Amino acid sequence: MAKASKKGKHRQRTERRYEPQAATNAWFTRILAAAGSIAMGAGVYSQIPSLRPEDAAPIAASPWLLGGGSVALAVALWFGTSGDAVIRVGDPGVGIDDGKTVRRIAWHAVASVSLGGGAVVVEGKDDEGKSLKIRASLKTQADAAGAIVHEARVRVPAVVGVPEDATTYIEGAGHAHAPEPLKVVGRACAASGKSITFEQDARVCGRCERVYHKASVPAECECGEALAASPAAATS
Ligand SMILES: [Zn+2]
């Protein structure tokens, strides 16, 4: 896919995934999960005759081990995930990943990045033009919250209303991830409104991911990024 970067070179899009962090003590969660798993394993082992020496009697406590183990594991998993989804931050914008689908707000579609209810809140429109609000808790998704504010300050500073010291950006936090390819066919050019029929006709702003038809690429994107003046220069 062609990418209208400053050098007019093909640039790989990147994104990072931020798993929710446990609100409770991480070690407590891990130990509880480990103890639960071991107890469950012991319970299962003692319940299956073929895993036992033939002359050994079933361990009387095994149903309790199995039951208690399951409860401990369930409690650990519940505390460990706290119900928050994975947040993705990168070139494609801010996304919320529930394990099945990813809904994103592209940077050019971000209306505001604010602080509210102990979270960084991103409001805007998803790829289908529907309103979307993504919250990154300062407690359980602090890394994601920091990354959102950091990226937004670089890409769309005008819409950021978060105090300087409210979040911390930790470079290298989260996991690098190749985002799903940007779909450009069928999109309307951000300058002319002309529908893009062929992928090779699209020029994409590397900062906000606005899509332009190659025939109407402005010198500067609406986000302020300088785009290649001549369409030919933007061809990868
Ligand atoms: Zn742009």
PDB file of C-alpha atoms and ligand atoms in Angstrom:
ATOM      1  CA  MET A   1       0.000   0.000   0.000  1.00  0.00           C
ATOM      2  CA  ALA A   2       1.256   3.429  -0.854  1.00  0.00           C
ATOM      3  CA  LYS A   3       2.063   5.676   2.020  1.00  0.00           C
ATOM      4  CA  ALA A   4       2.567   9.397   1.759  1.00  0.00           C
ATOM      5  CA  SER A   5       5.322   9.797   4.296  1.00  0.00           C
ATOM      6  CA  LYS A   6       7.817  12.641   4.314  1.00  0.00           C
ATOM      7  CA  LYS A   7      10.353  10.646   2.372  1.00  0.00           C
ATOM      8  CA  GLY A   8       7.714   9.197   0.063  1.00  0.00           C
ATOM      9  CA  LYS A   9       8.860   5.748   1.099  1.00  0.00           C
ATOM     10  CA  HIS A  10       6.804   2.776   2.075  1.00  0.00           C
ATOM     11  CA  ARG A  11       6.514   2.771   5.824  1.00  0.00           C
ATOM     12  CA  GLN A  12       5.364  -0.173   7.871  1.00  0.00           C
ATOM     13  CA  ARG A  13       2.392   0.623  10.075  1.00  0.00           C
ATOM     14  CA  THR A  14       2.823  -0.384  13.693  1.00  0.00           C
ATOM     15  CA  GLU A  15       0.654  -0.708  16.721  1.00  0.00           C
ATOM     16  CA  ARG A  16       1.035  -1.871  20.318  1.00  0.00           C
ATOM     17  CA  ARG A  17      -1.333  -4.000  22.336  1.00  0.00           C
ATOM     18  CA  TYR A  18      -1.871  -3.164  25.983  1.00  0.00           C
ATOM     19  CA  GLU A  19      -3.307  -5.918  28.135  1.00  0.00           C
ATOM     20  CA  PRO A  20      -5.213  -4.730  31.198  1.00  0.00           C
ATOM     21  CA  GLN A  21      -3.029  -4.751  34.290  1.00  0.00           C
ATOM     22  CA  ALA A  22      -4.313  -6.325  37.487  1.00  0.00           C
ATOM     23  CA  ALA A  23      -5.796  -3.781  39.867  1.00  0.00           C
ATOM     24  CA  THR A  24      -4.795  -5.969  42.805  1.00  0.00           C
ATOM     25  CA  ASN A  25      -1.264  -6.980  43.667  1.00  0.00           C
ATOM     26  CA  ALA A  26       0.091  -8.911  40.694  1.00  0.00           C
ATOM     27  CA  TRP A  27       1.995 -11.387  42.871  1.00  0.00           C
ATOM     28  CA  PHE A  28      -1.063 -12.153  44.941  1.00  0.00           C
ATOM     29  CA  THR A  29      -2.923 -12.938  41.712  1.00  0.00           C
ATOM     30  CA  ARG A  30      -0.153 -15.120  40.344  1.00  0.00           C
ATOM     31  CA  ILE A  31       0.308 -17.091  43.554  1.00  0.00           C
ATOM     32  CA  LEU A  32      -3.432 -17.621  43.859  1.00  0.00           C
ATOM     33  CA  ALA A  33      -3.611 -18.771  40.233  1.00  0.00           C
ATOM     34  CA  ALA A  34      -0.640 -21.119  40.701  1.00  0.00           C
ATOM     35  CA  ALA A  35      -2.020 -22.570  43.937  1.00  0.00           C
ATOM     36  CA  GLY A  36      -5.408 -23.000  42.287  1.00  0.00           C
ATOM     37  CA  SER A  37      -3.894 -24.776  39.294  1.00  0.00           C
ATOM     38  CA  ILE A  38      -1.813 -27.101  41.485  1.00  0.00           C
ATOM     39  CA  ALA A  39      -4.773 -27.948  43.686  1.00  0.00           C
ATOM     40  CA  MET A  40      -6.894 -28.605  40.608  1.00  0.00           C
ATOM     41  CA  GLY A  41      -4.161 -30.782  39.112  1.00  0.00           C
ATOM     42  CA  ALA A  42      -3.871 -32.791  42.334  1.00  0.00           C
ATOM     43  CA  GLY A  43      -7.630 -33.138  42.485  1.00  0.00           C
ATOM     44  CA  VAL A  44      -7.879 -34.356  38.898  1.00  0.00           C
ATOM     45  CA  TYR A  45      -4.938 -36.738  39.347  1.00  0.00           C
ATOM     46  CA  SER A  46      -6.469 -38.422  42.365  1.00  0.00           C
ATOM     47  CA  GLN A  47      -9.880 -38.747  40.684  1.00  0.00           C
ATOM     48  CA  ILE A  48      -8.652 -40.643  37.640  1.00  0.00           C
ATOM     49  CA  PRO A  49      -7.913 -44.283  38.539  1.00  0.00           C
ATOM     50  CA  SER A  50      -5.601 -44.898  35.580  1.00  0.00           C
ATOM     51  CA  LEU A  51      -3.248 -42.158  36.808  1.00  0.00           C
ATOM     52  CA  ARG A  52      -2.971 -43.775  40.247  1.00  0.00           C
ATOM     53  CA  PRO A  53      -1.031 -46.845  41.287  1.00  0.00           C
ATOM     54  CA  GLU A  54      -3.585 -49.665  41.369  1.00  0.00           C
ATOM     55  CA  ASP A  55      -3.341 -50.365  45.057  1.00  0.00           C
ATOM     56  CA  ALA A  56      -3.587 -46.700  46.064  1.00  0.00           C
ATOM     57  CA  ALA A  57      -6.916 -45.616  47.487  1.00  0.00           C
ATOM     58  CA  PRO A  58      -8.480 -42.422  46.094  1.00  0.00           C
ATOM     59  CA  ILE A  59      -7.458 -39.416  48.137  1.00  0.00           C
ATOM     60  CA  ALA A  60     -10.440 -38.571  50.267  1.00  0.00           C
ATOM     61  CA  ALA A  61      -9.892 -34.849  49.960  1.00  0.00           C
ATOM     62  CA  SER A  62      -9.710 -34.808  46.166  1.00  0.00           C
ATOM     63  CA  PRO A  63     -13.177 -33.392  45.465  1.00  0.00           C
ATOM     64  CA  TRP A  64     -12.316 -30.572  47.835  1.00  0.00           C
ATOM     65  CA  LEU A  65      -8.948 -30.026  46.181  1.00  0.00           C
ATOM     66  CA  LEU A  66     -10.622 -29.883  42.800  1.00  0.00           C
ATOM     67  CA  GLY A  67     -13.405 -27.587  43.985  1.00  0.00           C
ATOM     68  CA  GLY A  68     -11.147 -25.286  46.009  1.00  0.00           C
ATOM     69  CA  GLY A  69      -8.625 -25.178  43.175  1.00  0.00           C
ATOM     70  CA  SER A  70     -11.280 -24.127  40.675  1.00  0.00           C
ATOM     71  CA  VAL A  71     -12.527 -21.378  42.962  1.00  0.00           C
ATOM     72  CA  ALA A  72      -9.005 -20.042  43.593  1.00  0.00           C
ATOM     73  CA  LEU A  73      -8.232 -20.090  39.868  1.00  0.00           C
ATOM     74  CA  ALA A  74     -11.504 -18.371  39.029  1.00  0.00           C
ATOM     75  CA  VAL A  75     -10.892 -15.698  41.681  1.00  0.00           C
ATOM     76  CA  ALA A  76      -7.343 -15.168  40.375  1.00  0.00           C
ATOM     77  CA  LEU A  77      -8.531 -14.846  36.780  1.00  0.00           C
ATOM     78  CA  TRP A  78     -11.268 -12.454  37.810  1.00  0.00           C
ATOM     79  CA  PHE A  79      -8.868 -10.236  39.764  1.00  0.00           C
ATOM     80  CA  GLY A  80      -6.241 -10.624  37.081  1.00  0.00           C
ATOM     81  CA  THR A  81      -8.319  -9.312  34.202  1.00  0.00           C
ATOM     82  CA  SER A  82     -10.773  -6.995  35.974  1.00  0.00           C
ATOM     83  CA  GLY A  83     -13.046  -7.128  32.916  1.00  0.00           C
ATOM     84  CA  ASP A  84     -11.140  -4.587  30.841  1.00  0.00           C
ATOM     85  CA  ALA A  85     -10.466  -5.202  27.176  1.00  0.00           C
ATOM     86  CA  VAL A  86      -7.144  -4.968  25.371  1.00  0.00           C
ATOM     87  CA  ILE A  87      -6.393  -1.487  24.075  1.00  0.00           C
ATOM     88  CA  ARG A  88      -4.401  -0.963  20.900  1.00  0.00           C
ATOM     89  CA  VAL A  89      -2.506   2.232  20.188  1.00  0.00           C
ATOM     90  CA  GLY A  90      -0.470   3.016  17.082  1.00  0.00           C
ATOM     91  CA  ASP A  91      -0.626   4.215  13.491  1.00  0.00           C
ATOM     92  CA  PRO A  92      -4.252   3.111  12.972  1.00  0.00           C
ATOM     93  CA  GLY A  93      -5.432   5.119  15.987  1.00  0.00           C
ATOM     94  CA  VAL A  94      -6.866   3.886  19.278  1.00  0.00           C
ATOM     95  CA  GLY A  95      -8.595   0.514  19.247  1.00  0.00           C
ATOM     96  CA  ILE A  96     -10.525  -1.641  21.657  1.00  0.00           C
ATOM     97  CA  ASP A  97      -9.998  -5.361  21.219  1.00  0.00           C
ATOM     98  CA  ASP A  98     -12.413  -7.716  22.985  1.00  0.00           C
ATOM     99  CA  GLY A  99     -10.670 -10.802  21.644  1.00  0.00           C
ATOM    100  CA  LYS A 100     -13.073 -11.196  18.737  1.00  0.00           C
ATOM    101  CA  THR A 101     -13.311  -7.816  17.063  1.00  0.00           C
ATOM    102  CA  VAL A 102     -11.311  -4.613  17.093  1.00  0.00           C
ATOM    103  CA  ARG A 103     -13.105  -1.284  16.934  1.00  0.00           C
ATOM    104  CA  ARG A 104     -10.919   1.699  16.245  1.00  0.00           C
ATOM    105  CA  ILE A 105     -10.995   5.452  16.210  1.00  0.00           C
ATOM    106  CA  ALA A 106      -8.502   6.594  13.579  1.00  0.00           C
ATOM    107  CA  TRP A 107      -6.474   9.641  14.637  1.00  0.00           C
ATOM    108  CA  HIS A 108      -8.238  11.911  12.145  1.00  0.00           C
ATOM    109  CA  ALA A 109     -11.592  10.775  13.601  1.00  0.00           C
ATOM    110  CA  VAL A 110     -10.657  11.534  17.227  1.00  0.00           C
ATOM    111  CA  ALA A 111     -12.863  14.357  18.515  1.00  0.00           C
ATOM    112  CA  SER A 112     -11.345  14.568  21.981  1.00  0.00           C
ATOM    113  CA  VAL A 113      -8.886  12.980  24.394  1.00  0.00           C
ATOM    114  CA  SER A 114      -9.822  13.890  27.938  1.00  0.00           C
ATOM    115  CA  LEU A 115      -9.553  12.831  31.544  1.00  0.00           C
ATOM    116  CA  GLY A 116     -12.651  11.660  33.383  1.00  0.00           C
ATOM    117  CA  GLY A 117     -13.661   9.148  36.029  1.00  0.00           C
ATOM    118  CA  GLY A 118     -10.082   8.041  36.636  1.00  0.00           C
ATOM    119  CA  ALA A 119      -9.523   7.245  32.977  1.00  0.00           C
ATOM    120  CA  VAL A 120      -8.257   8.697  29.731  1.00  0.00           C
ATOM    121  CA  VAL A 121     -11.307   8.914  27.476  1.00  0.00           C
ATOM    122  CA  VAL A 122     -11.017   8.963  23.685  1.00  0.00           C
ATOM    123  CA  GLU A 123     -14.145  10.030  21.835  1.00  0.00           C
ATOM    124  CA  GLY A 124     -14.657   9.955  18.122  1.00  0.00           C
ATOM    125  CA  LYS A 125     -15.985   7.911  15.237  1.00  0.00           C
ATOM    126  CA  ASP A 126     -15.121   4.345  14.320  1.00  0.00           C
ATOM    127  CA  ASP A 127     -14.354   3.191  10.768  1.00  0.00           C
ATOM    128  CA  GLU A 128     -18.077   2.932  10.014  1.00  0.00           C
ATOM    129  CA  GLY A 129     -18.731   6.470  11.190  1.00  0.00           C
ATOM    130  CA  LYS A 130     -20.437   5.386  14.432  1.00  0.00           C
ATOM    131  CA  SER A 131     -19.704   7.231  17.663  1.00  0.00           C
ATOM    132  CA  LEU A 132     -17.250   5.390  19.867  1.00  0.00           C
ATOM    133  CA  LYS A 133     -15.806   6.094  23.298  1.00  0.00           C
ATOM    134  CA  ILE A 134     -12.724   4.221  24.513  1.00  0.00           C
ATOM    135  CA  ARG A 135     -11.691   4.438  28.159  1.00  0.00           C
ATOM    136  CA  ALA A 136      -8.256   3.542  29.499  1.00  0.00           C
ATOM    137  CA  SER A 137      -8.305   3.335  33.284  1.00  0.00           C
ATOM    138  CA  LEU A 138      -5.403   5.101  35.013  1.00  0.00           C
ATOM    139  CA  LYS A 139      -5.327   2.188  37.475  1.00  0.00           C
ATOM    140  CA  THR A 140      -5.642  -0.930  35.362  1.00  0.00           C
ATOM    141  CA  GLN A 141      -4.649   0.394  31.920  1.00  0.00           C
ATOM    142  CA  ALA A 142      -2.065   3.003  32.849  1.00  0.00           C
ATOM    143  CA  ASP A 143       0.354   1.989  30.078  1.00  0.00           C
ATOM    144  CA  ALA A 144      -2.365   2.263  27.445  1.00  0.00           C
ATOM    145  CA  ALA A 145      -3.534   5.594  28.881  1.00  0.00           C
ATOM    146  CA  GLY A 146       0.038   6.931  28.738  1.00  0.00           C
ATOM    147  CA  ALA A 147       0.501   5.729  25.165  1.00  0.00           C
ATOM    148  CA  ILE A 148      -2.805   7.246  23.997  1.00  0.00           C
ATOM    149  CA  VAL A 149      -1.936  10.686  25.391  1.00  0.00           C
ATOM    150  CA  HIS A 150       1.639  10.511  24.082  1.00  0.00           C
ATOM    151  CA  GLU A 151       0.564   9.575  20.535  1.00  0.00           C
ATOM    152  CA  ALA A 152      -2.349  12.008  20.522  1.00  0.00           C
ATOM    153  CA  ARG A 153      -0.070  14.913  21.522  1.00  0.00           C
ATOM    154  CA  VAL A 154       2.129  14.142  18.508  1.00  0.00           C
ATOM    155  CA  ARG A 155      -0.610  13.408  15.984  1.00  0.00           C
ATOM    156  CA  VAL A 156      -3.671  15.435  16.983  1.00  0.00           C
ATOM    157  CA  PRO A 157      -2.496  17.881  19.699  1.00  0.00           C
ATOM    158  CA  ALA A 158      -5.435  20.248  19.201  1.00  0.00           C
ATOM    159  CA  VAL A 159      -7.964  17.767  20.622  1.00  0.00           C
ATOM    160  CA  VAL A 160      -5.959  16.711  23.687  1.00  0.00           C
ATOM    161  CA  GLY A 161      -7.277  18.103  26.964  1.00  0.00           C
ATOM    162  CA  VAL A 162      -5.258  16.074  29.454  1.00  0.00           C
ATOM    163  CA  PRO A 163      -2.936  17.769  31.988  1.00  0.00           C
ATOM    164  CA  GLU A 164       0.789  17.161  31.347  1.00  0.00           C
ATOM    165  CA  ASP A 165       1.370  15.206  34.557  1.00  0.00           C
ATOM    166  CA  ALA A 166      -1.804  13.105  34.486  1.00  0.00           C
ATOM    167  CA  THR A 167      -0.304  10.193  32.563  1.00  0.00           C
ATOM    168  CA  THR A 168       3.099   8.601  32.107  1.00  0.00           C
ATOM    169  CA  TYR A 169       4.357   7.315  28.793  1.00  0.00           C
ATOM    170  CA  ILE A 170       6.550   4.239  29.072  1.00  0.00           C
ATOM    171  CA  GLU A 171       8.343   3.499  25.826  1.00  0.00           C
ATOM    172  CA  GLY A 172       8.356  -0.199  25.038  1.00  0.00           C
ATOM    173  CA  ALA A 173       5.348  -1.011  27.234  1.00  0.00           C
ATOM    174  CA  GLY A 174       2.751  -3.311  25.709  1.00  0.00           C
ATOM    175  CA  HIS A 175       3.414  -5.688  22.845  1.00  0.00           C
ATOM    176  CA  ALA A 176       4.288  -4.691  19.276  1.00  0.00           C
ATOM    177  CA  HIS A 177       1.749  -5.971  16.846  1.00  0.00           C
ATOM    178  CA  ALA A 178       1.138  -5.710  13.088  1.00  0.00           C
ATOM    179  CA  PRO A 179      -2.251  -4.017  12.662  1.00  0.00           C
ATOM    180  CA  GLU A 180      -4.866  -5.208  10.209  1.00  0.00           C
ATOM    181  CA  PRO A 181      -4.294  -3.583   6.787  1.00  0.00           C
ATOM    182  CA  LEU A 182      -5.979  -0.248   6.214  1.00  0.00           C
ATOM    183  CA  LYS A 183      -8.932  -0.593   3.856  1.00  0.00           C
ATOM    184  CA  VAL A 184      -8.824   2.285   1.359  1.00  0.00           C
ATOM    185  CA  VAL A 185     -11.022   1.035  -1.472  1.00  0.00           C
ATOM    186  CA  GLY A 186     -14.488   2.554  -1.197  1.00  0.00           C
ATOM    187  CA  ARG A 187     -13.295   5.380   1.049  1.00  0.00           C
ATOM    188  CA  ALA A 188     -13.917   8.986   0.034  1.00  0.00           C
ATOM    189  CA  CYS A 189     -10.932  11.247  -0.591  1.00  0.00           C
ATOM    190  CA  ALA A 190     -10.586  13.629   2.386  1.00  0.00           C
ATOM    191  CA  ALA A 191      -9.994  16.557   0.014  1.00  0.00           C
ATOM    192  CA  SER A 192     -12.239  15.981  -3.013  1.00  0.00           C
ATOM    193  CA  GLY A 193     -14.774  13.468  -1.694  1.00  0.00           C
ATOM    194  CA  LYS A 194     -14.037  11.315  -4.724  1.00  0.00           C
ATOM    195  CA  SER A 195     -14.454   7.606  -4.030  1.00  0.00           C
ATOM    196  CA  ILE A 196     -11.285   5.550  -4.172  1.00  0.00           C
ATOM    197  CA  THR A 197     -11.723   2.631  -6.539  1.00  0.00           C
ATOM    198  CA  PHE A 198      -8.198   1.287  -6.733  1.00  0.00           C
ATOM    199  CA  GLU A 199      -5.835   0.791  -3.823  1.00  0.00           C
ATOM    200  CA  GLN A 200      -2.951   2.257  -5.818  1.00  0.00           C
ATOM    201  CA  ASP A 201      -4.868   5.548  -6.185  1.00  0.00           C
ATOM    202  CA  ALA A 202      -4.887   6.093  -2.421  1.00  0.00           C
ATOM    203  CA  ARG A 203      -2.425   8.275  -0.540  1.00  0.00           C
ATOM    204  CA  VAL A 204      -2.487   7.963   3.232  1.00  0.00           C
ATOM    205  CA  CYS A 205      -1.264  10.517   5.740  1.00  0.00           C
ATOM    206  CA  GLY A 206       1.215   8.750   7.995  1.00  0.00           C
ATOM    207  CA  ARG A 207       0.277  10.878  10.975  1.00  0.00           C
ATOM    208  CA  CYS A 208      -3.537  10.803  11.070  1.00  0.00           C
ATOM    209  CA  GLU A 209      -4.363   8.186   8.371  1.00  0.00           C
ATOM    210  CA  ARG A 210      -6.611  10.492   6.366  1.00  0.00           C
ATOM    211  CA  VAL A 211      -6.993   8.979   2.931  1.00  0.00           C
ATOM    212  CA  TYR A 212      -6.639  11.052  -0.237  1.00  0.00           C
ATOM    213  CA  HIS A 213      -7.079  10.265  -3.905  1.00  0.00           C
ATOM    214  CA  LYS A 214      -3.711  10.625  -5.638  1.00  0.00           C
ATOM    215  CA  ALA A 215      -5.199  13.296  -7.956  1.00  0.00           C
ATOM    216  CA  SER A 216      -6.103  15.595  -5.066  1.00  0.00           C
ATOM    217  CA  VAL A 217      -3.387  15.265  -2.447  1.00  0.00           C
ATOM    218  CA  PRO A 218      -2.971  18.656  -0.725  1.00  0.00           C
ATOM    219  CA  ALA A 219       0.482  19.984   0.136  1.00  0.00           C
ATOM    220  CA  GLU A 220      -0.474  19.704   3.777  1.00  0.00           C
ATOM    221  CA  CYS A 221      -2.855  17.296   5.438  1.00  0.00           C
ATOM    222  CA  GLU A 222      -5.630  18.707   7.622  1.00  0.00           C
ATOM    223  CA  CYS A 223      -3.639  17.424  10.622  1.00  0.00           C
ATOM    224  CA  GLY A 224      -0.715  19.649   9.595  1.00  0.00           C
ATOM    225  CA  GLU A 225       1.512  16.913   8.189  1.00  0.00           C
ATOM    226  CA  ALA A 226       3.334  17.885   5.008  1.00  0.00           C
ATOM    227  CA  LEU A 227       2.317  15.556   2.206  1.00  0.00           C
ATOM    228  CA  ALA A 228       4.190  14.939  -1.027  1.00  0.00           C
ATOM    229  CA  ALA A 229       3.475  17.850  -3.374  1.00  0.00           C
ATOM    230  CA  SER A 230       3.602  15.716  -6.483  1.00  0.00           C
ATOM    231  CA  PRO A 231       1.518  12.542  -6.520  1.00  0.00           C
ATOM    232  CA  ALA A 232       4.342  10.668  -8.211  1.00  0.00           C
ATOM    233  CA  ALA A 233       6.659  11.328  -5.289  1.00  0.00           C
ATOM    234  CA  ALA A 234       4.259   9.578  -2.944  1.00  0.00           C
ATOM    235  CA  THR A 235       4.198   6.370  -4.940  1.00  0.00           C
ATOM    236  CA  SER A 236       6.079   3.658  -3.177  1.00  0.00           C
TER     237      SER A 236
HETATM  238 ZN    ZN B   1      -2.854  13.852   8.434  1.00  0.00          ZN
END
